[in-house]
Short mmCIF file of C-alpha atoms in Angstrom, two decimals:
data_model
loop_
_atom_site.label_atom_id
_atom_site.label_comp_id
_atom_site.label_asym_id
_atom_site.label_seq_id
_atom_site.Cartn_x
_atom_site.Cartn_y
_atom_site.Cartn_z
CA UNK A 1 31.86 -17.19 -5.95
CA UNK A 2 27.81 -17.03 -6.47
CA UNK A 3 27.64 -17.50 -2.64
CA UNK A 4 29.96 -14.75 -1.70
CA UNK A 5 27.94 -12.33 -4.31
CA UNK A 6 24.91 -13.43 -2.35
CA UNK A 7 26.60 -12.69 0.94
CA UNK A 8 27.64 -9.28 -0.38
CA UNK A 9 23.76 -8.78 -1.74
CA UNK A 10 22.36 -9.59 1.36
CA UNK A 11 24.58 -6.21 2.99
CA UNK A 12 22.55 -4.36 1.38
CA UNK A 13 19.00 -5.68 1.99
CA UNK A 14 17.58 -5.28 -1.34
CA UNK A 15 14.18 -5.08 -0.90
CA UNK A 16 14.30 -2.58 1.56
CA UNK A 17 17.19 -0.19 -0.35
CA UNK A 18 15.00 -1.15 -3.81
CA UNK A 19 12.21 1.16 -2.08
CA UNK A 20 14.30 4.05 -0.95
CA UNK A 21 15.44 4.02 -4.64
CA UNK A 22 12.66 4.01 -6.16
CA UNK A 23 11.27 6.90 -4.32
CA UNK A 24 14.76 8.60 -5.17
CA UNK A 25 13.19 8.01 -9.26
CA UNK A 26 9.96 9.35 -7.97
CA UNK A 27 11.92 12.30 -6.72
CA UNK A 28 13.38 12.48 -9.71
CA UNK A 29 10.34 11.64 -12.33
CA UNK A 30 8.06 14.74 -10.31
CA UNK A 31 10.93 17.22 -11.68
CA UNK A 32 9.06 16.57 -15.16
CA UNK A 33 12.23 16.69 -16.72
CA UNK A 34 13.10 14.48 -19.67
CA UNK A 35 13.87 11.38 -17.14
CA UNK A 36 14.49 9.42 -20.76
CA UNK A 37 17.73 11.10 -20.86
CA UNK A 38 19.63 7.93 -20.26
CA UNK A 39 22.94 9.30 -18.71
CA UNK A 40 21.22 11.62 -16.27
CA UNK A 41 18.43 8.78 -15.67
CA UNK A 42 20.88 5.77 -14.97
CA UNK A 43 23.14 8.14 -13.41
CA UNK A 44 20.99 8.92 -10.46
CA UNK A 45 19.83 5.22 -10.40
CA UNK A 46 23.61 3.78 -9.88
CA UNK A 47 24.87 6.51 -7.75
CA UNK A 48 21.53 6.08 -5.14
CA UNK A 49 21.87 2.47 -5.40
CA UNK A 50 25.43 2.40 -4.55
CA UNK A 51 25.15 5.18 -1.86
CA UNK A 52 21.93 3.49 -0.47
CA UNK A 53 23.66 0.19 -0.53
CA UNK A 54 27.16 1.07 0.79
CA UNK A 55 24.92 2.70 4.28
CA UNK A 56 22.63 -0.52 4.58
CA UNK A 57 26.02 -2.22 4.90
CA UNK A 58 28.02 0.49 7.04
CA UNK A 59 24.62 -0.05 9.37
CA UNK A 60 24.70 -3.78 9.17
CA UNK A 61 28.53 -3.70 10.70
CA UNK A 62 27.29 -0.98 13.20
CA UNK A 63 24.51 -3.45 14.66
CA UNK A 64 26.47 -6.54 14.29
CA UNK A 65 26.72 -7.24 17.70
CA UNK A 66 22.57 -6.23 18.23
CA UNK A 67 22.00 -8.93 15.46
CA UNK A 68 23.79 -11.86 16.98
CA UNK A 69 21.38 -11.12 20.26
CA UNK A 70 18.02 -11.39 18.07
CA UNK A 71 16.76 -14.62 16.36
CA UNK A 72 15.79 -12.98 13.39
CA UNK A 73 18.98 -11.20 12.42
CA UNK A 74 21.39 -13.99 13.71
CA UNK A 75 21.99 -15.74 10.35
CA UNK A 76 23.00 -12.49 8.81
CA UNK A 77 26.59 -12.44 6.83
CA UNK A 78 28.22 -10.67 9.65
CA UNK A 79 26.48 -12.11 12.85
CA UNK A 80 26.95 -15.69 10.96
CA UNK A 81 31.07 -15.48 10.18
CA UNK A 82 30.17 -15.62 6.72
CA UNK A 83 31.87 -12.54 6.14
CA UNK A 84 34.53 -10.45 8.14
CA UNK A 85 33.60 -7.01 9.49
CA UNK A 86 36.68 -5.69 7.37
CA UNK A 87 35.05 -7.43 4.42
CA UNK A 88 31.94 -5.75 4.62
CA UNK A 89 33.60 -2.29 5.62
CA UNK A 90 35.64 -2.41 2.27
CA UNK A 91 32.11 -3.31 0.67
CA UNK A 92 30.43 -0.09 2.78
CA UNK A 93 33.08 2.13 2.22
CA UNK A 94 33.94 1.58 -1.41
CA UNK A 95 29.89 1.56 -2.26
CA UNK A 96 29.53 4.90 -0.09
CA UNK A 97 32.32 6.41 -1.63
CA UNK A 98 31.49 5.34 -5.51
CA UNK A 99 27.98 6.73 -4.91
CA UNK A 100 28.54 10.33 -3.98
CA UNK A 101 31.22 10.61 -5.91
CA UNK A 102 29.18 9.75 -8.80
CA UNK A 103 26.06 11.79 -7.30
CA UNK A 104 28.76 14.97 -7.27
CA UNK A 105 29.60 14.52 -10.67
CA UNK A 106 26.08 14.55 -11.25
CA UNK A 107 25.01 17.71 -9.80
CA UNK A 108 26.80 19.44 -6.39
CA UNK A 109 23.32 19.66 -4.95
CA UNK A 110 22.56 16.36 -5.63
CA UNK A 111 25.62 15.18 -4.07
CA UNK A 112 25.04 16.78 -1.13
CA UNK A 113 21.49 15.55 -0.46
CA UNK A 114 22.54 12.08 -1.08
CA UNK A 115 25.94 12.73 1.01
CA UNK A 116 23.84 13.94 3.61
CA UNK A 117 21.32 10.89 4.08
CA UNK A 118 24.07 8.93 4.11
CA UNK A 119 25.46 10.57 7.17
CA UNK A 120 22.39 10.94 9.04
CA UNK A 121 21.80 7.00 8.36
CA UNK A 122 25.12 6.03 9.43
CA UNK A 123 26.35 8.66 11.45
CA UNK A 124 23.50 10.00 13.17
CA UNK A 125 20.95 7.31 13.37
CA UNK A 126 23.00 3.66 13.60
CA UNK A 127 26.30 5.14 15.30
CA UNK A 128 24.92 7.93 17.86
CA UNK A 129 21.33 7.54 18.80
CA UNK A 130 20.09 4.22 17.88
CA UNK A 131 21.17 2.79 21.07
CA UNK A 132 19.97 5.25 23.47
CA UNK A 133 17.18 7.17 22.52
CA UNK A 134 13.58 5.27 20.66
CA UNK A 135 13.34 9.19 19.14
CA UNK A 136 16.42 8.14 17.23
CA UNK A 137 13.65 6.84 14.34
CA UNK A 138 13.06 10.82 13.82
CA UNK A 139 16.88 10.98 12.39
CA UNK A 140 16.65 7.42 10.46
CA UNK A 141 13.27 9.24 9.10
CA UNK A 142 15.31 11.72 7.99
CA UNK A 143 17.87 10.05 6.09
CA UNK A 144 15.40 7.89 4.22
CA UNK A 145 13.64 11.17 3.07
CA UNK A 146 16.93 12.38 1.32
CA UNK A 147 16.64 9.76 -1.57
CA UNK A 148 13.18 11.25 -2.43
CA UNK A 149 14.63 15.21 -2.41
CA UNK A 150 17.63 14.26 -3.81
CA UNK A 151 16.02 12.45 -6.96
CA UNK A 152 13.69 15.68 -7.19
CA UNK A 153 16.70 18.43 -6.77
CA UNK A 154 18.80 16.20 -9.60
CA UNK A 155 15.65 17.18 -12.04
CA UNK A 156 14.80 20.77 -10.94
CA UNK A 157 18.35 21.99 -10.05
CA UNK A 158 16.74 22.70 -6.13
CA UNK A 159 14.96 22.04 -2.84
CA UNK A 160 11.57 23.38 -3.21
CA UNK A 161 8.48 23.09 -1.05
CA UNK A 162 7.39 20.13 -3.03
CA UNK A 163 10.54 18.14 -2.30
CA UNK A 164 10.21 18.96 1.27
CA UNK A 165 6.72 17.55 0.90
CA UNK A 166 7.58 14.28 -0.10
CA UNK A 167 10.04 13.69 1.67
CA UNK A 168 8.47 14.86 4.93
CA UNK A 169 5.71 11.86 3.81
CA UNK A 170 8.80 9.77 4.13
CA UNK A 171 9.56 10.71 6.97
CA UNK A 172 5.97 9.72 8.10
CA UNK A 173 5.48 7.23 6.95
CA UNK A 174 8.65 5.37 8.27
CA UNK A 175 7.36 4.81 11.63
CA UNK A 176 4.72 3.19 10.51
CA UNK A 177 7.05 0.74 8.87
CA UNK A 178 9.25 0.62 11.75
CA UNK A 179 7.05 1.06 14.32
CA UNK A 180 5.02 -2.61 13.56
CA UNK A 181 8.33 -4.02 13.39
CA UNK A 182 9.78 -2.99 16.77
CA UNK A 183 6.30 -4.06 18.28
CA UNK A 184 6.64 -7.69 16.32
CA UNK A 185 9.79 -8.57 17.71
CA UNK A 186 9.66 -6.43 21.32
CA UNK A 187 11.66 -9.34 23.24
CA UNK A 188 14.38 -9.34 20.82
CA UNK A 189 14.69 -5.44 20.68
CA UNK A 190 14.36 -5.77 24.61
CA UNK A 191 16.80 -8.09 24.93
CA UNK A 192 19.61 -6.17 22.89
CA UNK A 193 19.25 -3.43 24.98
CA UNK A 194 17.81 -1.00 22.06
CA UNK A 195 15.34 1.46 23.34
CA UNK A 196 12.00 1.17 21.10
CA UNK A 197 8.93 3.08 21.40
CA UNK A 198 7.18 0.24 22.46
CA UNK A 199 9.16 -0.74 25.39
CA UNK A 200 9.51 2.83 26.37
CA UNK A 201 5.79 4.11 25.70
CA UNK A 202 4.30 1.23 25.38
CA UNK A 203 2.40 -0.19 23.37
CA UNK A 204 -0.78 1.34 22.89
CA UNK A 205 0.48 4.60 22.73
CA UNK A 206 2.69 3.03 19.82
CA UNK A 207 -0.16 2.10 18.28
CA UNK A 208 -1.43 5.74 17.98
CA UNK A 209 1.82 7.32 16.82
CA UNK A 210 1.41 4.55 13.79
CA UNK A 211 -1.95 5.47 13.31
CA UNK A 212 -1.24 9.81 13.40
CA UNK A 213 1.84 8.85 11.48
CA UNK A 214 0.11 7.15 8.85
CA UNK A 215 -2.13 10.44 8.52
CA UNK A 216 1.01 12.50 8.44
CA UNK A 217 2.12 10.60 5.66
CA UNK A 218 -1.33 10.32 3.84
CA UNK A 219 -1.61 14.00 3.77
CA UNK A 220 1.84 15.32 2.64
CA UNK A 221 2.12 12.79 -0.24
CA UNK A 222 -1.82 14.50 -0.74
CA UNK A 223 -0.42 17.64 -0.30
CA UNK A 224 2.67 17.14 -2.29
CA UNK A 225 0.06 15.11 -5.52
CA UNK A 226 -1.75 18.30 -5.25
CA UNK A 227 1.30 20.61 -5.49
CA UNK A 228 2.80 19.02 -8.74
CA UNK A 229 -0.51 19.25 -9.93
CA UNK A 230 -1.63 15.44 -10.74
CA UNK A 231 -4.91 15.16 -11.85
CA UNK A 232 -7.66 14.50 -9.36
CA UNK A 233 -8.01 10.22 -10.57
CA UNK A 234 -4.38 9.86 -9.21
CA UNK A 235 -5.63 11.84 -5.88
CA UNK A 236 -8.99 9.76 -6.04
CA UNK A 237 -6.21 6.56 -6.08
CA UNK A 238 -4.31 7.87 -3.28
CA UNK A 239 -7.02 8.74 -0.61
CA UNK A 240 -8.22 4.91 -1.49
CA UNK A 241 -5.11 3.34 -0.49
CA UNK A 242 -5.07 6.08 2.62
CA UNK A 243 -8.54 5.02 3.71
CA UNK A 244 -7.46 1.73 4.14
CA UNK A 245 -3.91 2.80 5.69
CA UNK A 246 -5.39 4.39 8.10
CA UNK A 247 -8.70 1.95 8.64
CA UNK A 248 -5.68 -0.71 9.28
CA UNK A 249 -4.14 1.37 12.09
CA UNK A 250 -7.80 1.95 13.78
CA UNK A 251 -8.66 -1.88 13.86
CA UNK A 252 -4.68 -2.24 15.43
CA UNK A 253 -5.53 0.08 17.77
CA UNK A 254 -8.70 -1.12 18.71
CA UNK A 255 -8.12 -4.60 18.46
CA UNK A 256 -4.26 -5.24 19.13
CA UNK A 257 -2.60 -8.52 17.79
CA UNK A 258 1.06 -9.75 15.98
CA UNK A 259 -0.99 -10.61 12.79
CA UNK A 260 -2.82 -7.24 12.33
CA UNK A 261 0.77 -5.25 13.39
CA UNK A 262 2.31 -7.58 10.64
CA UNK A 263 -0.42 -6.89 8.29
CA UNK A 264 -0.39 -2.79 9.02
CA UNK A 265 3.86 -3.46 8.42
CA UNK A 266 3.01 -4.99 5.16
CA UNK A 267 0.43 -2.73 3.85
CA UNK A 268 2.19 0.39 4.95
CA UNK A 269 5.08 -0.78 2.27
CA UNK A 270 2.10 -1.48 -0.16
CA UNK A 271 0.98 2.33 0.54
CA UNK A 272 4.49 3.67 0.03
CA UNK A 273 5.24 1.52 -3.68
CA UNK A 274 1.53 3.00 -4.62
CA UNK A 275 2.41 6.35 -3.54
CA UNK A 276 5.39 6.02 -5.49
CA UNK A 277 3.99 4.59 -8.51
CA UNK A 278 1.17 7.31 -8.03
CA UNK A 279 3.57 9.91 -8.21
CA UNK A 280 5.82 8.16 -11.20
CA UNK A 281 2.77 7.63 -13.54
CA UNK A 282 0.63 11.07 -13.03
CA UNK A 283 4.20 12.96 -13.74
CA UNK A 284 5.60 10.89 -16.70
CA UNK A 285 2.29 9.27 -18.62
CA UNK B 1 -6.91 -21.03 4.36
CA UNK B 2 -2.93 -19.49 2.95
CA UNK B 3 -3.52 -17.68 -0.07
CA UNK B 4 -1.66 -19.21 -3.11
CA UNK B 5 0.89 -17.28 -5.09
CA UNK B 6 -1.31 -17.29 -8.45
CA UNK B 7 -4.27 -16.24 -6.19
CA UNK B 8 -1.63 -13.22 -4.62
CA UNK B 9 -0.92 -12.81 -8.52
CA UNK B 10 -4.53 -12.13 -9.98
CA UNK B 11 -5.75 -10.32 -6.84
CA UNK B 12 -3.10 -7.91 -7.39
CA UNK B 13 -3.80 -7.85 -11.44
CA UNK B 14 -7.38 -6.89 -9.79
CA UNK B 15 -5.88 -4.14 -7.70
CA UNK B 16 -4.05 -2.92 -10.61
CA UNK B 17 -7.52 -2.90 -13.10
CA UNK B 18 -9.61 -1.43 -10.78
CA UNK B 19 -6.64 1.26 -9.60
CA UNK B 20 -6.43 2.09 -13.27
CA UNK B 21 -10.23 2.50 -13.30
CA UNK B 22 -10.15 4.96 -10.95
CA UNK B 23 -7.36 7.03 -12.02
CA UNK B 24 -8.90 7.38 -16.00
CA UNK B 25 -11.69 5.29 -16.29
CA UNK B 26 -14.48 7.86 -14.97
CA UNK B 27 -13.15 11.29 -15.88
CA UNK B 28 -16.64 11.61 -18.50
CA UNK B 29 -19.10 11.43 -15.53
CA UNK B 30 -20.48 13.39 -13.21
CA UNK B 31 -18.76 13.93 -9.78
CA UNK B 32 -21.53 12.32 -8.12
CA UNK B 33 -20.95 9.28 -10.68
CA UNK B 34 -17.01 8.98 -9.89
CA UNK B 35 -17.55 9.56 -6.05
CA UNK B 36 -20.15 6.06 -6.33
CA UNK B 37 -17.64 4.16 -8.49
CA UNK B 38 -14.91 5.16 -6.96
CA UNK B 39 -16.58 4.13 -3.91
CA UNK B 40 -17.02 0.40 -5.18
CA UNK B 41 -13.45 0.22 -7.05
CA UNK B 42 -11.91 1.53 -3.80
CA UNK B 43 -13.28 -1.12 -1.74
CA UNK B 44 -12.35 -3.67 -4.00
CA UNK B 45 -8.72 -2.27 -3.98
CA UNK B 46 -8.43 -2.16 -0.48
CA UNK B 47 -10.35 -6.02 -0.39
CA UNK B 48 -7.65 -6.97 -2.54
CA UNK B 49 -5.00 -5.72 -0.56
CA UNK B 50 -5.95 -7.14 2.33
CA UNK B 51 -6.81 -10.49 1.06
CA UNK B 52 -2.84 -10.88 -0.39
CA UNK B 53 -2.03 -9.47 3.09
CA UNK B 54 -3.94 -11.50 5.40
CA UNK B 55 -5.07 -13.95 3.19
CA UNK B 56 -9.12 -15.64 2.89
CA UNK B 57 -9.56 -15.61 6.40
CA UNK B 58 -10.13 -12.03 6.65
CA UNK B 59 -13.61 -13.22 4.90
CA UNK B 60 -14.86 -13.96 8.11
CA UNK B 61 -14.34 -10.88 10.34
CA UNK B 62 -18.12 -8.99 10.75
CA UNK B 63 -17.12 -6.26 8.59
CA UNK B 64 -16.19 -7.72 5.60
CA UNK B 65 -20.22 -7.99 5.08
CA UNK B 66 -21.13 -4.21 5.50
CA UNK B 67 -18.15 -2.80 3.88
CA UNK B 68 -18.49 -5.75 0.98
CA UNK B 69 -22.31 -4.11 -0.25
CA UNK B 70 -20.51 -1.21 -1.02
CA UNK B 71 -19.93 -2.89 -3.94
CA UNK B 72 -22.89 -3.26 -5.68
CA UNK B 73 -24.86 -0.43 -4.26
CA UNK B 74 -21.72 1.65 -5.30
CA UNK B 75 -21.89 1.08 -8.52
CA UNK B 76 -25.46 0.82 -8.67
CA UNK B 77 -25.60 4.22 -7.65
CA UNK B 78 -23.25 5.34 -10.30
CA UNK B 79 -24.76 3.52 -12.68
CA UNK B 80 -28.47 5.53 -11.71
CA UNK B 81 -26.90 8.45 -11.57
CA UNK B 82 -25.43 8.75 -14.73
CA UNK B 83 -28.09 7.48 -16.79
CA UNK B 84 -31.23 7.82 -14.68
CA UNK B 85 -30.39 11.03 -12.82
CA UNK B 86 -34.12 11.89 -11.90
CA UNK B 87 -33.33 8.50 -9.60
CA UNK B 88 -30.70 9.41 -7.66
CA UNK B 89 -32.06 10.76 -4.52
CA UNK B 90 -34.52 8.19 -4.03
CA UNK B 91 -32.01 5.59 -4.57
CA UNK B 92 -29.56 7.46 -2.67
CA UNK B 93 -32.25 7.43 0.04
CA UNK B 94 -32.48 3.25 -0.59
CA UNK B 95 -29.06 2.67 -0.77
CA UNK B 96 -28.06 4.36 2.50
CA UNK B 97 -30.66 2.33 4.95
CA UNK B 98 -29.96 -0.51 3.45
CA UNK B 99 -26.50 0.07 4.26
CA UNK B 100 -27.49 1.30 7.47
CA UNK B 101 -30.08 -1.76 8.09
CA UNK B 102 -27.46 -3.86 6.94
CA UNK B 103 -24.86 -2.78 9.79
CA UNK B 104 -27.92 -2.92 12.39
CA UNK B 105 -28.71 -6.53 11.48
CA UNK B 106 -25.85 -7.89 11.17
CA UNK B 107 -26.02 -9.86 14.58
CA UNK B 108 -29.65 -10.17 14.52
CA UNK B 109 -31.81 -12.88 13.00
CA UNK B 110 -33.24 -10.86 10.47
CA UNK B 111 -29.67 -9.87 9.47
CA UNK B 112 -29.49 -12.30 6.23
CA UNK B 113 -32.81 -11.30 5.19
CA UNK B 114 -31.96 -7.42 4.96
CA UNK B 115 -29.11 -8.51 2.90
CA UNK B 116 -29.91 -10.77 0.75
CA UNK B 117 -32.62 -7.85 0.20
CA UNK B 118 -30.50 -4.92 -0.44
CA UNK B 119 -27.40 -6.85 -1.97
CA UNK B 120 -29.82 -8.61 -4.23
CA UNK B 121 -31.76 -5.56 -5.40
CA UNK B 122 -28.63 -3.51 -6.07
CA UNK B 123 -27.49 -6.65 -8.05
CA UNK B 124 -30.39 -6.88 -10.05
CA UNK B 125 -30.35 -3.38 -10.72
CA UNK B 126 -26.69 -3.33 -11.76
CA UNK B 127 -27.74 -6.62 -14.35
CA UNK B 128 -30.86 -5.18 -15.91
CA UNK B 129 -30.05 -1.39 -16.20
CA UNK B 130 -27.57 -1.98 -18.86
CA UNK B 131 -29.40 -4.01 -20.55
CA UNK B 132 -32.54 -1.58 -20.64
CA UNK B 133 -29.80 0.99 -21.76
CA UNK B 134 -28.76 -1.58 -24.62
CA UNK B 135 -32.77 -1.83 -25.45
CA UNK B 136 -32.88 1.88 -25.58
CA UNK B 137 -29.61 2.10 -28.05
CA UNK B 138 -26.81 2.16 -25.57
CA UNK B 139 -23.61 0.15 -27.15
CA UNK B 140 -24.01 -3.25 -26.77
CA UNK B 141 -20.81 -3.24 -25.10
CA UNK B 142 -22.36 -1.85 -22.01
CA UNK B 143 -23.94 -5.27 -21.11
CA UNK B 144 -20.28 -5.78 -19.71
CA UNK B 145 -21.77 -4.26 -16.66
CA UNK B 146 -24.77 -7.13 -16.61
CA UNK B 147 -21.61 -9.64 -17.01
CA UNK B 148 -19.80 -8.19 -14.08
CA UNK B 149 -23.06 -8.15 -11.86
CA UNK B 150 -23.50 -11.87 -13.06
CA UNK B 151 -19.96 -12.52 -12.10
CA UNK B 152 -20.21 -11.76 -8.52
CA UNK B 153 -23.45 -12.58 -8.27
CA UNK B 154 -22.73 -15.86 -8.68
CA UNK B 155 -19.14 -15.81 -6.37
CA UNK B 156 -21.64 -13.71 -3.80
CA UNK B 157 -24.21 -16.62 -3.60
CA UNK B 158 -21.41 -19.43 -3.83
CA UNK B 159 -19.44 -17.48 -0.66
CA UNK B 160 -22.94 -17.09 1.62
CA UNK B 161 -23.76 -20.53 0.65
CA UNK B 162 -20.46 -21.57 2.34
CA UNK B 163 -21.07 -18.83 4.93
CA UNK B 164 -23.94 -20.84 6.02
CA UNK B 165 -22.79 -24.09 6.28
CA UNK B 166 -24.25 -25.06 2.77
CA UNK B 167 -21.19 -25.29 0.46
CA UNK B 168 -21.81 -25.61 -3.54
CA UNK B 169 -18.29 -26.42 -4.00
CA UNK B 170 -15.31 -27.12 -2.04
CA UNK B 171 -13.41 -24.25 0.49
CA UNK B 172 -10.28 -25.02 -1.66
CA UNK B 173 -11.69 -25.08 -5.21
CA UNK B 174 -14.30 -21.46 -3.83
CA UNK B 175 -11.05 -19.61 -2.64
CA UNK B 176 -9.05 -20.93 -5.71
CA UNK B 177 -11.71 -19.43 -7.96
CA UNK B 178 -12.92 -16.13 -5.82
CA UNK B 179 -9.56 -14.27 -7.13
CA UNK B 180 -10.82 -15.04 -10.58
CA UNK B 181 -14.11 -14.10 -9.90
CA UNK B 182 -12.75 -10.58 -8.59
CA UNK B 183 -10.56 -10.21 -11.35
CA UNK B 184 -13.03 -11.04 -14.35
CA UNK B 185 -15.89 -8.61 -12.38
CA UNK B 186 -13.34 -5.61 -12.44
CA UNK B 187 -12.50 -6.19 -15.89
CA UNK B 188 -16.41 -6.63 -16.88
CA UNK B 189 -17.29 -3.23 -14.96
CA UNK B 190 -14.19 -1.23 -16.52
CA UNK B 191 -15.18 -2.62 -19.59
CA UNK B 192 -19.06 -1.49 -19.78
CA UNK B 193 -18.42 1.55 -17.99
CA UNK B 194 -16.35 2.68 -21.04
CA UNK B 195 -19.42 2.17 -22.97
CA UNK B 196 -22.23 4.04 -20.96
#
C-alpha cells in the first residue's frame, strides 16, 4: 500500500508542483486579504494542489513514451510498469476534476484561472506543441503563471495589472528553469525527438535567452514588489538575489559548462522560493 | 570538497540572518549607510547561495577574492558613514582603489600585499570603531561589530593561510567550521548594528 501511495506521489512531482503552489499562496497573500480565514485559505491550497497535481500527472501519461527514451525519466511509475496508464489517468482525471470543481465553488473567476492553466499545461503545452515546436515553453510559461493570478484574483475578486505582473515574472522566469535543464540533458531531449532551444538555436544563443529571461523575471517581480507597495528592505532583498541571478547567467555565458548550467538551474529555483517568500512576508508581516 | 548537509543547513540559517538584516535591520540609517551594508550582507547572501549550490570549491575561482572584500570595506563604510560622516568621502575614496588595486593585482606578485593591505585595514577599522564608539558612550552592545570583525578575521587569515599552501588546520575541519564562522559573523554584525 505505502509503495503504491509513493507511486501515486511521484505523478505529481512534488517538489516541482510544491513551487507552483506556493506562488498560487503568494498570489493569494499580495491580495492583503485576511489569508487567516481558514476555509478560504485551505480552500485555495487543496483545490491548486489537486488541480496542479492531477496536470503533472495528465503530462506524465502524455510523455510516457519520451520518458522511456531518456535515462533520467526511465524509472518513472509509468515508463517503469509500476503503474498502468489507465491507473494514472483515473489519478489525473479525478485530481483535475476535484480541483476546479473545488476552485469554482470557491470563486467563478478563480475557477477559471486555475481551469485555464490546467488546459494550457495539458492541452496546449504537453499534447499540441511540446513535440514540435522549442517555442512551446512560451505556452508551458503560461500555464505555470495561472497559479500565481489565480491565488491573487481568489483575494481581490479580479485580474489586475499586478497579477499580470507576477505572473508574467513566471512566465520569465521559467525558461530559465527549463532552459538549464534542456541544455543538461541535450542527448536525451535529442534523442526523443523533442525540439529544445538548444538543439534548435543552439547553445549559446540559449544561454542569452536564460540570461534576458532572468532580467525579465527580475524586473516584473521588481515591478510587481513596487506595485503592491512593499517597503524598499524587501526590494533591497530582491535586487540582491537578482544581482546574483543574473551574475550566474553572465559567467554561463561567458564561461559555458554542465556544472555552472546546473548551478544557474538550481539557483534560479532559489530566486523564485525568495521571490515568493519576498512577496508572502512584505504583504502579511 | 562536497558540502555537508549541516554545513548546507547553517549557510542557509546565514542567508536567512543576513536576508532579514537587510529587509529591517537598517531602516534608521542613512541611505548611504544601507546602500554599504546592504552591499556587504548582499554579498554574503549571494556567497551563501552559491556555496550550498556549488559547494567549497567555488573558493577558488579568481573572483571570489575581489568580490569577498566587499565585505569588510562594505561595512566599514557603513559603519564611517553613520557615525563618522565627515569620513566618508575620503574613505569612500580609500575603499574604492583598494578595491580597484585589488582587482589589478590579483595576478600580479604584489597582489597579496594590496590585500592583505586593504582587507586588513578595513578589518581593523570595523574592530576598533565600535569600540571607540563604546569609549565615547555608545551601548556596549555595539562591540558585537568588533566580535564579527574578529570572527572573520580569524576564518579570513585561516582560509589565505590554506590559500597559500600554509594550512593552520585541516581542509576538512576549515570547511567544516567556515559555515560557522559565516553564520556567527552575520549574527555578530546584525547584532551591533542594532546598537549603533
Amino acid at each position: 500500500m505505502r509503495g503504491k501511495i509513493n507511486l501515486y506521489w511521484q505523478l505529481v512531482k512534488p517538489l516541482q508542483s510544491g513551487l507552483l503552489l506556493l506562488t498560487g499562496i503568494a498570489g493569494f497573500a499580495t491580495a492583503k486579504c485576511p489569508v487567516l480565514n481558514f476555509f478560504t485559505f485551505s480552500g485555495l491550497v487543496v483545490s491548486l494542489a489537486l488541480a496542479i497535481g492531477g496536470s503533472t500527472a495528465f503530462n506524465m501519461v502524455i510523455d510516457s513514451d519520451i520518458d522511456l527514451s531518456m535515462g533520467r525519466t526511465r524509472k518513472r511509475p509509468l515508463p517503469s510498469g509500476k503503474l498502468s496508464t489507465r491507473q494514472a489517468l483515473t489519478f489525473a482525471a479525478l485530481l483535475s476534476a476535484s480541483g476546479i470543481a473545488m476552485a469554482l465553488y470557491l470563486s467563478p473567476l478563480y475557477g477559471l484561472l486555475v481551469a485555464a492553466g490546467l488546459f494550457f499545461d495539458v492541452v496546449v503545452y504537453s499534447l499540441w506543441l511540446k513535440r514540435r515546436t522549442p517555442w512551446s515553453i512560451v505556452w508551458g510559461g503560461i500555464a505555470g503563471a495561472m497559479p500565481i493570478m489565480a491565488g491573487r484574483a481568489l483575494g481581490t475578486g479580479r485580474v489586475d495589472l499586478i497579477g499580470v505582473l507576477l505572473g508574467l515574472s513566471i512566465l520569465l522566469w521559467i525558461p530559465t528553469h527549463i532552459l538549464t535543464f534542456s541544455m543538461k540533458y541535450y542527448d536525451d531531449y535529442r534523442r526523443a525527438g523533442i525540439p529544445t532551444f538548444p538543439s534548435v538555436y543552439g547553445f549559446k544563443t540559449t544561454r542569452w535567452i536564460i540570461a534576458l529571461s532572468s532580467i525579465g523575471a527580475a524586473l516584473a517581480v521588481g515591478i510587481g514588489i513596487l506595485a503592491l507597495g512593499l517597503s524598499w528592505g524587501y526590494l533591497r532583498l530582491l535586487g540582491i538575489l537578482s544581482v546574483g541571478l543574473l551574475g550566474l547567467a553572465i559567467y554561463s555565458i561567458k564561461n559555458p559548462s554542465e556544472r555552472v548550467n546546473l548551478g544557474l538551474f538550481k539557483y534560479a529555483s532559489f530566486f523564485m522560493l525568495g521571490s515568493m517568500l519576498i512577496i508572502m512576508a512584505g504583504t502579511v508581516l | 570538497m562536497k558540502t555537508t548537509v549541516l554545513s548546507k543547513l547553517v549557510l542557509l540559517l546565514m542567508v536567512l540572518v543576513s536576508s532579514y538584516q537587510v529587509v529591517a535591520g537598517m531602516n534608521m540609517f542613512s541611505s548611504w549607510s544601507v546602500f554599504y551594508f546592504t552591499l556587504a550582507f548582499g554579498v554574503l547572501i549571494i556567497a551563501g547561495l552559491l556555496l550550498i549550490i556549488f559547494g567549497y570549491s567555488i573558493l577558488s575561482n579568481p573572483m571570489v577574492v575581489v568580490v569577498a572584500a566587499l565585505i569588510p570595506l562594505g561595512m566599514a563604510l557603513g559603519l564611517i558613514c553613520a557615525s563618522f560622516p565627515s569620513l566618508h568621502i575620503p574613505y569612500l575614496i580609500f575603499s574604492t582603489s583598494g578595491l580597484v588595486l585589488i582587482a589589478l593585482t590579483r595576478k600580479s606578485p604584489w597582489g597579496t600585499l594590496v590585500l592583505v593591505f586593504f582587507h586588513g585595514l578595513a578589518g581593523v577599522t570595523l574592530f576598533f570603531l565600535p569600540i571607540l564608539l563604546w569609549a565615547r558612550g555608545s551601548s556596549p552592545g555595539v562591540l558585537f561589530i568588533s566580535l564579527g570583525a574578529g570572527i572573520i578575521g580569524l576564518g579570513g587569515m585561516l582560509l589565505g593561510t590554506a590559500q597559500m599552501g600554509k594550512p593552520f588546520l585541516p581542509q576538512k575541519l576549515l570547511f567544516s567550521l567556515l559555515p560557522w564562522i559565516l553564520l556567527f559573523m552575520s549574527l555578530a554584525f546584525s547584532a551591533g548594528l542594532r546598537y549603533l
